[in-house]
Short mmCIF file of C-alpha atoms and ligand atoms in Angstrom, two decimals:
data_model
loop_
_atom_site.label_atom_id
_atom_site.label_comp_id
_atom_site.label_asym_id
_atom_site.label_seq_id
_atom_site.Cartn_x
_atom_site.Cartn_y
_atom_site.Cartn_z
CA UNK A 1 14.12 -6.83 -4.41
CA UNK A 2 15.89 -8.83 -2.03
CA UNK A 3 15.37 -9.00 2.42
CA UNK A 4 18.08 -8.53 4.37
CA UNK A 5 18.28 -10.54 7.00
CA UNK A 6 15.06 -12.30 5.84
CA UNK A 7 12.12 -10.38 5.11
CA UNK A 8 12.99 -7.44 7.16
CA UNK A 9 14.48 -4.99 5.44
CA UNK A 10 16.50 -3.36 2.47
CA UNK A 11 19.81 -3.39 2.05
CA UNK A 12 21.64 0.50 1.66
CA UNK A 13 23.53 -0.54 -1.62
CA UNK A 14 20.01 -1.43 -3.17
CA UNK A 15 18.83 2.38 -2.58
CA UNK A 16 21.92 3.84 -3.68
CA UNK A 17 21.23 1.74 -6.73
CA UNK A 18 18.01 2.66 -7.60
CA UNK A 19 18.97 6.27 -6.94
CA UNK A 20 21.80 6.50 -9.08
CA UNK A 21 19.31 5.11 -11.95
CA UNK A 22 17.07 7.57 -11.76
CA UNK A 23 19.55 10.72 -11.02
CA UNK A 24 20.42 9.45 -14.55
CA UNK A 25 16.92 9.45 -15.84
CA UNK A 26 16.27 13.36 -13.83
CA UNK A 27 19.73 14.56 -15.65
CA UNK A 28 18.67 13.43 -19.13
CA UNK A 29 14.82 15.13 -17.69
CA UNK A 30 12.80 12.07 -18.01
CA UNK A 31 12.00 12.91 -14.63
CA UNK A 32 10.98 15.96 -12.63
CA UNK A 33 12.55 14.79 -9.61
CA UNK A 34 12.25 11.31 -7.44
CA UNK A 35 12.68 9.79 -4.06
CA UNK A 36 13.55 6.72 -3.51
CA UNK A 37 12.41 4.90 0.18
CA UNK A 38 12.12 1.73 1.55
CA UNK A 39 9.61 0.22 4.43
CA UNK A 40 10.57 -3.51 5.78
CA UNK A 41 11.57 -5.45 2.75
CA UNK A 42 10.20 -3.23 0.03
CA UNK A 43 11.77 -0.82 -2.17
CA UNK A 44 9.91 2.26 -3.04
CA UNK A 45 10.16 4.95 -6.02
CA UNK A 46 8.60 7.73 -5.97
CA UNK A 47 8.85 10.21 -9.20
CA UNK A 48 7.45 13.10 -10.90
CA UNK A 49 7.69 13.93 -14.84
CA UNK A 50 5.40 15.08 -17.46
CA UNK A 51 4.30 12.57 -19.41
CA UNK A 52 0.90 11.36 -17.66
CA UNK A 53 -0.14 8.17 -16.22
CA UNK A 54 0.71 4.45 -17.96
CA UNK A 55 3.83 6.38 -19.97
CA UNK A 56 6.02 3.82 -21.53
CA UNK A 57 9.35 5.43 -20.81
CA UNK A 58 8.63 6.49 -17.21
CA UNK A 59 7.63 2.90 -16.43
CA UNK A 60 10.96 1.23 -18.25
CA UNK A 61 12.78 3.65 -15.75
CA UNK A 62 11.37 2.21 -12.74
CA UNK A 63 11.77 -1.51 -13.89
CA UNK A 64 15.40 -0.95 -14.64
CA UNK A 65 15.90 1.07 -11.20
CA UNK A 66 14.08 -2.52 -9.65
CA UNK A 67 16.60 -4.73 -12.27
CA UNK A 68 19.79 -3.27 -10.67
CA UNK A 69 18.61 -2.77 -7.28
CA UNK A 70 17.99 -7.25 -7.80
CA UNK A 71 21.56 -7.47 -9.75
CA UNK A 72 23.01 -5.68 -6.58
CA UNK A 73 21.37 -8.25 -4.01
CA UNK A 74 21.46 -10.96 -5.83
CA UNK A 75 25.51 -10.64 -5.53
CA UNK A 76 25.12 -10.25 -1.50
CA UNK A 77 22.95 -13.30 -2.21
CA UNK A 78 20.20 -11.25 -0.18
CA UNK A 79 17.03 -12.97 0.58
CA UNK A 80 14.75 -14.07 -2.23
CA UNK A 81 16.69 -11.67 -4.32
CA UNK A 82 14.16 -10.55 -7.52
CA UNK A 83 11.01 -12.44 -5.17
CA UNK A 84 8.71 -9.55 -6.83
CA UNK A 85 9.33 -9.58 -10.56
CA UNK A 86 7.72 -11.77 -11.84
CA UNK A 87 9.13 -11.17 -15.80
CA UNK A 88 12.50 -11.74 -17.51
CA UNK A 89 11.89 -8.50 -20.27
CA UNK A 90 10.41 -5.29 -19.80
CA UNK A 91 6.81 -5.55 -21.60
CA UNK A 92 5.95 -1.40 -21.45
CA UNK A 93 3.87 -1.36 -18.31
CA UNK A 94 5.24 -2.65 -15.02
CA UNK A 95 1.43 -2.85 -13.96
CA UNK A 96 0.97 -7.02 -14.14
CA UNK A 97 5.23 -7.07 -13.51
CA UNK A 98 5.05 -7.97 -9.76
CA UNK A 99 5.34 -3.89 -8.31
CA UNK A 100 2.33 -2.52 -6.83
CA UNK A 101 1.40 1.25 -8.84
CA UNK A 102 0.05 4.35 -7.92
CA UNK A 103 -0.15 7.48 -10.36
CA UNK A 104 -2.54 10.14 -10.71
CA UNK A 105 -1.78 13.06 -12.89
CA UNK A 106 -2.67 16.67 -11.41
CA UNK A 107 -2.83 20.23 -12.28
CA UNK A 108 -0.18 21.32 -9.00
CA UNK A 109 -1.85 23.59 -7.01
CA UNK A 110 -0.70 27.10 -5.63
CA UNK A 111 0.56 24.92 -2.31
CA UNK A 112 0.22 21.51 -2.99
CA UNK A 113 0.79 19.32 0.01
CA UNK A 114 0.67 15.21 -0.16
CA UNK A 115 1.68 12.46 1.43
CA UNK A 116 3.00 9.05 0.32
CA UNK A 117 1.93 6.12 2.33
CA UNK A 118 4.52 3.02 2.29
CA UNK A 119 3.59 -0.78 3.94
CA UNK A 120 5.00 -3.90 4.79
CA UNK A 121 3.46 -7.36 5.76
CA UNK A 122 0.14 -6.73 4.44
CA UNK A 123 -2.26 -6.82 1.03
CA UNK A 124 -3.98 -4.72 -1.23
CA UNK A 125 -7.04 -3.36 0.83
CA UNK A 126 -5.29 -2.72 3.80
CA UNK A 127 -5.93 1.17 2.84
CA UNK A 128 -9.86 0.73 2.16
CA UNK A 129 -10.62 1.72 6.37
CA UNK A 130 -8.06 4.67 6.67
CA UNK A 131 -9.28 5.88 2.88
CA UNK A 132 -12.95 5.91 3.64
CA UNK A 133 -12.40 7.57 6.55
CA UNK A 134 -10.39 10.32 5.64
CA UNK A 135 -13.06 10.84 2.91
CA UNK A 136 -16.44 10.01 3.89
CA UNK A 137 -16.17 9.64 7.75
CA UNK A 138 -17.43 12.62 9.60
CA UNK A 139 -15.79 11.98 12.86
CA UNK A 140 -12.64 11.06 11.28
CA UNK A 141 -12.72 14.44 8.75
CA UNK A 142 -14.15 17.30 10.31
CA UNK A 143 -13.91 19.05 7.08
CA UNK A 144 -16.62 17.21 5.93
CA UNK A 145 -18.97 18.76 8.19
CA UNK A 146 -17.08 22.23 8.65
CA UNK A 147 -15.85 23.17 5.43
CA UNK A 148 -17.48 24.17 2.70
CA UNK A 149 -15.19 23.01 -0.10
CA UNK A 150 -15.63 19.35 1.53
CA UNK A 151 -19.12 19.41 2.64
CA UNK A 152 -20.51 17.64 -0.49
CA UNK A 153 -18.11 14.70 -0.39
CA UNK A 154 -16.43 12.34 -2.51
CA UNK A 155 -16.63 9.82 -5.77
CA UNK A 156 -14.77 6.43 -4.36
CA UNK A 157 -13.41 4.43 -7.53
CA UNK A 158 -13.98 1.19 -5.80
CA UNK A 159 -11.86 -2.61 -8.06
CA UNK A 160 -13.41 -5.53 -8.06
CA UNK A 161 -9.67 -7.56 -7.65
CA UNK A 162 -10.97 -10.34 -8.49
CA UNK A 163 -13.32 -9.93 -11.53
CA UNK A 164 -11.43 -7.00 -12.79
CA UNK A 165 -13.91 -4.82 -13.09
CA UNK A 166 -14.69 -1.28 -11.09
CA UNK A 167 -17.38 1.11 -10.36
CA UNK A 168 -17.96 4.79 -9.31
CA UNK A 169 -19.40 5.87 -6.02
CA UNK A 170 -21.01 9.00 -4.54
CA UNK A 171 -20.19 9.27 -1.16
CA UNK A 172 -22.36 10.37 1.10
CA UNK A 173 -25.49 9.26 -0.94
CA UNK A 174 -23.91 5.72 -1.59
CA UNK A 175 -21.95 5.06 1.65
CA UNK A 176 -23.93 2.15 2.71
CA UNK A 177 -23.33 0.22 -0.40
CA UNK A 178 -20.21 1.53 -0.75
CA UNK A 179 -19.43 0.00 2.86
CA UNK A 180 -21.19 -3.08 1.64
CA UNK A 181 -18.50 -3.74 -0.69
CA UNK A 182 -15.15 -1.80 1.21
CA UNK A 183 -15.49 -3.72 4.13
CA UNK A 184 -14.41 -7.24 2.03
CA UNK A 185 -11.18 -6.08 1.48
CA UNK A 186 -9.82 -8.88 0.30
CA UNK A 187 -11.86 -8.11 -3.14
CA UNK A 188 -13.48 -5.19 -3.22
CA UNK A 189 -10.74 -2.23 -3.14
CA UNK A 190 -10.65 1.68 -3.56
CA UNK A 191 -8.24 2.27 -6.27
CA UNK A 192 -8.89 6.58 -6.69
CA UNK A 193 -10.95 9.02 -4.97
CA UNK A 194 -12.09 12.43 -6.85
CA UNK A 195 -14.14 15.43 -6.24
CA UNK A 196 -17.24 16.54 -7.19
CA UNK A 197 -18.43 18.85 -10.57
CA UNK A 198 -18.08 22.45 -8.94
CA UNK A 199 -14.88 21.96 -6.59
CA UNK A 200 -12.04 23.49 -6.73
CA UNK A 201 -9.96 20.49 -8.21
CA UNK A 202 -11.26 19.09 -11.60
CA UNK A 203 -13.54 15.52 -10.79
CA UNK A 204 -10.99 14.08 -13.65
CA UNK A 205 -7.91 14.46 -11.42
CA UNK A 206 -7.46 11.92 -8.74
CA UNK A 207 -7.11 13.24 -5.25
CA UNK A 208 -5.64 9.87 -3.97
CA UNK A 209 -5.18 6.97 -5.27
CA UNK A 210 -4.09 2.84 -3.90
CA UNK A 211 -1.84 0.50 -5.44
CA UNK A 212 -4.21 -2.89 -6.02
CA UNK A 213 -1.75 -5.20 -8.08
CA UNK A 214 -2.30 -8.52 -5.62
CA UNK A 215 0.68 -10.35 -6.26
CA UNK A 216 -0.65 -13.70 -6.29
CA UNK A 217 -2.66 -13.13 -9.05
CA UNK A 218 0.91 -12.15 -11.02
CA UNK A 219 2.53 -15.11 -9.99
CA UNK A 220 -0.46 -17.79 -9.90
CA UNK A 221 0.67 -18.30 -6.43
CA UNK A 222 2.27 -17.21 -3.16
CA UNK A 223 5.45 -15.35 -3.78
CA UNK A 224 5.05 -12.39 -0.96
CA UNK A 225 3.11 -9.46 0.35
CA UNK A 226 1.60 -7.04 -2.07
CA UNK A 227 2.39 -4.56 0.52
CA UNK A 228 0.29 -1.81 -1.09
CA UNK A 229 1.08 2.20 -1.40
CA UNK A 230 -0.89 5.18 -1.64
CA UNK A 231 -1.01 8.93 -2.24
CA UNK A 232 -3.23 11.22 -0.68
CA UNK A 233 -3.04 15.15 -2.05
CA UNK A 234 -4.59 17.37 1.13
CA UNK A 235 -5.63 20.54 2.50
CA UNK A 236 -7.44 23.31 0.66
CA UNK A 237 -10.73 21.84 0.22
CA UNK A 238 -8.95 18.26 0.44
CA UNK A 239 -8.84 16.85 4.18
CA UNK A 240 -6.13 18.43 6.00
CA UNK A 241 -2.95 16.33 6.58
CA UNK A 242 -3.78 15.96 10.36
CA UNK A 243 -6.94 14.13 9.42
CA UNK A 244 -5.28 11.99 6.58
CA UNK A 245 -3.09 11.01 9.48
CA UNK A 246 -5.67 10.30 11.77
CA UNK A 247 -6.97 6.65 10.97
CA UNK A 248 -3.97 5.24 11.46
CA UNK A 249 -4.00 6.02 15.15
CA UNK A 250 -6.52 3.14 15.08
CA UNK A 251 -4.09 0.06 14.36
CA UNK A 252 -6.95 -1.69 12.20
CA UNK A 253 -6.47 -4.81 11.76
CA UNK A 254 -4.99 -6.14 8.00
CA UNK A 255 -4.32 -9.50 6.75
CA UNK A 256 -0.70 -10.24 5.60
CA UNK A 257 1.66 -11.33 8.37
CA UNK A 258 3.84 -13.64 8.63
CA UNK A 259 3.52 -15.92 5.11
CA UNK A 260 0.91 -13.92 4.17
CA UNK A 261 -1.65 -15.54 6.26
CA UNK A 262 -2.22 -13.97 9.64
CA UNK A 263 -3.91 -10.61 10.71
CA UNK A 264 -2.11 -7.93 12.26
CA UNK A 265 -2.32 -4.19 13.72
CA UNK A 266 -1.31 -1.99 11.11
CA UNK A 267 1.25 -0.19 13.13
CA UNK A 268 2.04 3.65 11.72
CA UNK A 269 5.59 3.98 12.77
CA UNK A 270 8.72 6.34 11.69
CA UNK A 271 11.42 5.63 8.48
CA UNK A 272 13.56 4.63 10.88
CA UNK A 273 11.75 2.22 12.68
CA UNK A 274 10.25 0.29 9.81
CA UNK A 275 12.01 -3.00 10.07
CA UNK A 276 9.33 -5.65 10.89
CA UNK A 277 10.79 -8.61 12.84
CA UNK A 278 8.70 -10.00 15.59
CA UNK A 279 6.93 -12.94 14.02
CA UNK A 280 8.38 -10.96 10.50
CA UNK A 281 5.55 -8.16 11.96
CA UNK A 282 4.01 -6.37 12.55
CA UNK A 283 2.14 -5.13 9.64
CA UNK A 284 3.67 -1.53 8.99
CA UNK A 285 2.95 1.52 7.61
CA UNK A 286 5.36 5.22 7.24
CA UNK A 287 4.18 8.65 6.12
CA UNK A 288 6.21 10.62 3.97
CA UNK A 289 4.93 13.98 3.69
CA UNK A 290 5.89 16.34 0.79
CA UNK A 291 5.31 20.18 -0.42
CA UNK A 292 5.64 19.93 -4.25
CA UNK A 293 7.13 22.66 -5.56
CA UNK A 294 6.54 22.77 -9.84
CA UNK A 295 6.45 18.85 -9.39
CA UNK A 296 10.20 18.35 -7.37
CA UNK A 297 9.68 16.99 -4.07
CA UNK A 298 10.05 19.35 -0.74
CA UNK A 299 10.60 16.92 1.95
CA UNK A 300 10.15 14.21 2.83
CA UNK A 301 8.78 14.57 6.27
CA UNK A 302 8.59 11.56 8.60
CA UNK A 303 4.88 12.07 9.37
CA UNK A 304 4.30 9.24 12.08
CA UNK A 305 7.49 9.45 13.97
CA UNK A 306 5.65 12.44 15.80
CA UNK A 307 4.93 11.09 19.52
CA UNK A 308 1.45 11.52 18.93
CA UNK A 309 1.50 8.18 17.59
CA UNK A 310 3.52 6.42 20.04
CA UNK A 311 0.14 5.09 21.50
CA UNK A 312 -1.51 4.06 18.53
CA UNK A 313 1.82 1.75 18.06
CA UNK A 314 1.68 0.75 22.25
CA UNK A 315 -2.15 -0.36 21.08
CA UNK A 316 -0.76 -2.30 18.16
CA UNK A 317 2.09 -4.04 20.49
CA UNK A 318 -0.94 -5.32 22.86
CA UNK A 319 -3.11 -6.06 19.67
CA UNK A 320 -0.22 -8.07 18.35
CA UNK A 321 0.35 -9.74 22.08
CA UNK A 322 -3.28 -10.93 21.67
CA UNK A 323 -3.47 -12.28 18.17
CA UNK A 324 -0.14 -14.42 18.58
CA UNK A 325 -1.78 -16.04 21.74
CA UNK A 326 -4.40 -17.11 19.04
CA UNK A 327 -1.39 -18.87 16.87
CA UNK A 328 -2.60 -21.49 14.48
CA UNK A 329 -5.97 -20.58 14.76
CA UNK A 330 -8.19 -17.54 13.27
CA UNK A 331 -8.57 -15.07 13.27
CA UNK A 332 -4.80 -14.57 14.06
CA UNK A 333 -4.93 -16.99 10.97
CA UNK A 334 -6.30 -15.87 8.06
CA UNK A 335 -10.11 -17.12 6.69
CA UNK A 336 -9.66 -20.66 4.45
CA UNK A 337 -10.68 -18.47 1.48
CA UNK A 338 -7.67 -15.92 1.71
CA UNK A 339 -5.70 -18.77 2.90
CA UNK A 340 -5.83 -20.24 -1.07
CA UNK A 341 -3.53 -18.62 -2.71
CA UNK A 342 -0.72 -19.56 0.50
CA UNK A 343 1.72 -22.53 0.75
CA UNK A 344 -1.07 -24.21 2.60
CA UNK A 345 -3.20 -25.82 -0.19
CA UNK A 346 0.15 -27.82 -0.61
CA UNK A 347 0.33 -29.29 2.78
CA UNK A 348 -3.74 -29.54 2.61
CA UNK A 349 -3.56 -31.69 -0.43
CA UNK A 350 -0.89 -34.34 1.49
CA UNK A 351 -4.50 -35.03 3.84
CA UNK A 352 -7.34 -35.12 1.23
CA UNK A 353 -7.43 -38.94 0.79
CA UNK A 354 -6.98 -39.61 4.59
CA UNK A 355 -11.06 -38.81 4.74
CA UNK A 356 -13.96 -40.75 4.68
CA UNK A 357 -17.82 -40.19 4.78
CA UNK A 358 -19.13 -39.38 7.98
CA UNK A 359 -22.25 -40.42 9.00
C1 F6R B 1 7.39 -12.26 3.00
C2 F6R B 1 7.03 -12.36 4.42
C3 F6R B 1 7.45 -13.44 5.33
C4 F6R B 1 7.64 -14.79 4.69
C5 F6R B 1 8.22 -15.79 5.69
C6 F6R B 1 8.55 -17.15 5.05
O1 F6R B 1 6.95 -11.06 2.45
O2 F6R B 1 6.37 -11.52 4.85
O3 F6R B 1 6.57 -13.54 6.43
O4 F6R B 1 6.44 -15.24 4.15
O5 F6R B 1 9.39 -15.27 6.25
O6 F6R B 1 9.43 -16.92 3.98
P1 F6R B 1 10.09 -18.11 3.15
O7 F6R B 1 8.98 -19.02 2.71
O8 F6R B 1 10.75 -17.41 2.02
O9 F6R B 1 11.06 -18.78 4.07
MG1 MG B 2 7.36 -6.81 1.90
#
């Protein structure tokens, strides 16, 4: 909604904005209950109600929560106040609207833990390696091979980003081609994962699911991170929150900083210190873990400010030492391909008559 300094992070006023709009919209009960969170420059709602994924009303509520959180920094002239809306009016779904999504509509469980992953300096697909492993990777999810509820797997709803179009996976029995199309993130991307006919949970109800809005393909060009989020239900037949925590002790590497055209660590770190600034990075990522409790909100818990972590993000300091030694040149940079939607076709075009035919 607006950086402060920069692209860093958000401004207090702009939360206490968006909260007041929706303590509004939980008195008058359009909403169950909310929390609203930030991660570097990015504002985040999260909210529960009843009326189902793609409602009308619910979405209105979040685009005015993001219109006053932009009035508010555009009067402390904060930095590219309103970068990420890309409309002047409300249409009825903010999907399109410049904010990444993430819904799934669920029957709550007797306990029903979940966790809401936030990020910063990086791009839709930057959860397809923690998501397949906390589903479909055996020495990630020991669940899968020790539990019964998990032992039969997963269906991966895998977007096509660029040709808007999706398909349905079984995991194990697909994984290779599955991985065949996962590992280009850049435009293959796992939007929802269910379970099987005969688990617990119902194979219509989604037991995670990724935001995949790219925003370049909003704006027809470079305007800023898409900085994706997800939500990942767990335990209880569902991988256990330990091992839905457990890829990002990797620091995998995720296009998306600085400009949006290097790679970077993905570097799990706490609320607190989500404020990317060396070379605008690294990449980040927070954990907010929540009981629900007849859909309000128990929590949040700060998942990855748990010392446990603190050598994943040592790892993803060295990582980052290494890549910036690279500068200019990949793969700190980013492929030519993922570099087209950047500022640098502009500076590209000022050399295209300078060449001649080689021999
Ligand atoms: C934005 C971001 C930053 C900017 C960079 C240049 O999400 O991550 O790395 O791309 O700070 O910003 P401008 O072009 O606005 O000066
Ligand atoms: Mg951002």
């Amino acid at each position: 909604m607006g950086g402060y300094p920069g692209h860093s992070s958000v401004h207090p006023a702009l939360i206490e904005t968006a909260e007041s709009k929706l303590t509004e919209a939980k008195k008058s009960e359009a909403l169950i209950d909310f929390r609203v969170m930030s991660c570097g420059d990015d504002l985040q709602l999260l909210m529960s109600h009843k009326k189902g994924c793609d409602n009308g009303e619910v979405h209105a509520l979040a685009w005015e929560a993001f219109e006053a959180a932009t009035e508010v920094a555009k009067r402390l002239k904060l930095y590219g106040a309103g970068q990420d809306l890309m409309a002047d009016a409300f249409s009825g779904n903010i999907c399109g609207m410049g904010p990444g999504v993430a819904e799934m509509e669920i029957n709550e469980r007797t306990s029903e833990p979940v966790v809401a992953f936030m990020t910063d300096k990086t791009q839709a697909g930057a959860f397809n390696l923690p998501i397949f492993k906390i589903f479909a990777d055996p020495f990630n999810t020991a669940g899968l091979v020790i539990d019964p509820a998990c032992h039969q797997g997963f269906t991966f709803e895998v977007w096509d980003v660029r040709e808007h179009r999706k398909v349905l996976m079984d995991c194990p029995g697909e994984m290779y081609d599955l991985l065949a199309l996962i590992g280009a993130k850049s435009r293959y991307v796992i939007k929802r994962i269910f379970c099987k006919p005969g688990s617990k949970i119902s194979e219509q109800e989604a037991v995670a699911v990724v935001s995949t809005e790219k925003l370049y393909q909003t704006a027809g060009t470079y305007v800023g991170k898409d900085d994706p989020v997800a939500l990942v239900r767990c335990q209880s037949g569902l991988p256990a929150l330990g091992e839905v925590l457990e890829p990002f002790a990797l620091g995998h590497l995720v296009g998306g900083w600085m400009r949006g055209s290097h790679n970077g660590p993905l570097m799990p770190c706490s609320f607190e210190t989500a404020h990317p600034t060396r070379f605008d990075g690294p990449p980040r990522v927070i954990a907010a873990g929540f009981q629900m409790a007849n859909g309000d909100f128990v929590g949040p818990v700060d998942l990855f400010k748990d010392v446990a972590f603190d050598r994943a993000r040592q790892r993803c300091l060295e990582i980052a030492d290494y890549l910036r030694a690279h500068g200019p040149f990949e793969p700190q940079r980013l492929p030519m391909e993922d570099m087209e939607y950047t500022t640098l076709p502009q500076v590209m075009k000022t050399l295209k008559n300078r060449f001649v035919n080689a021999e």
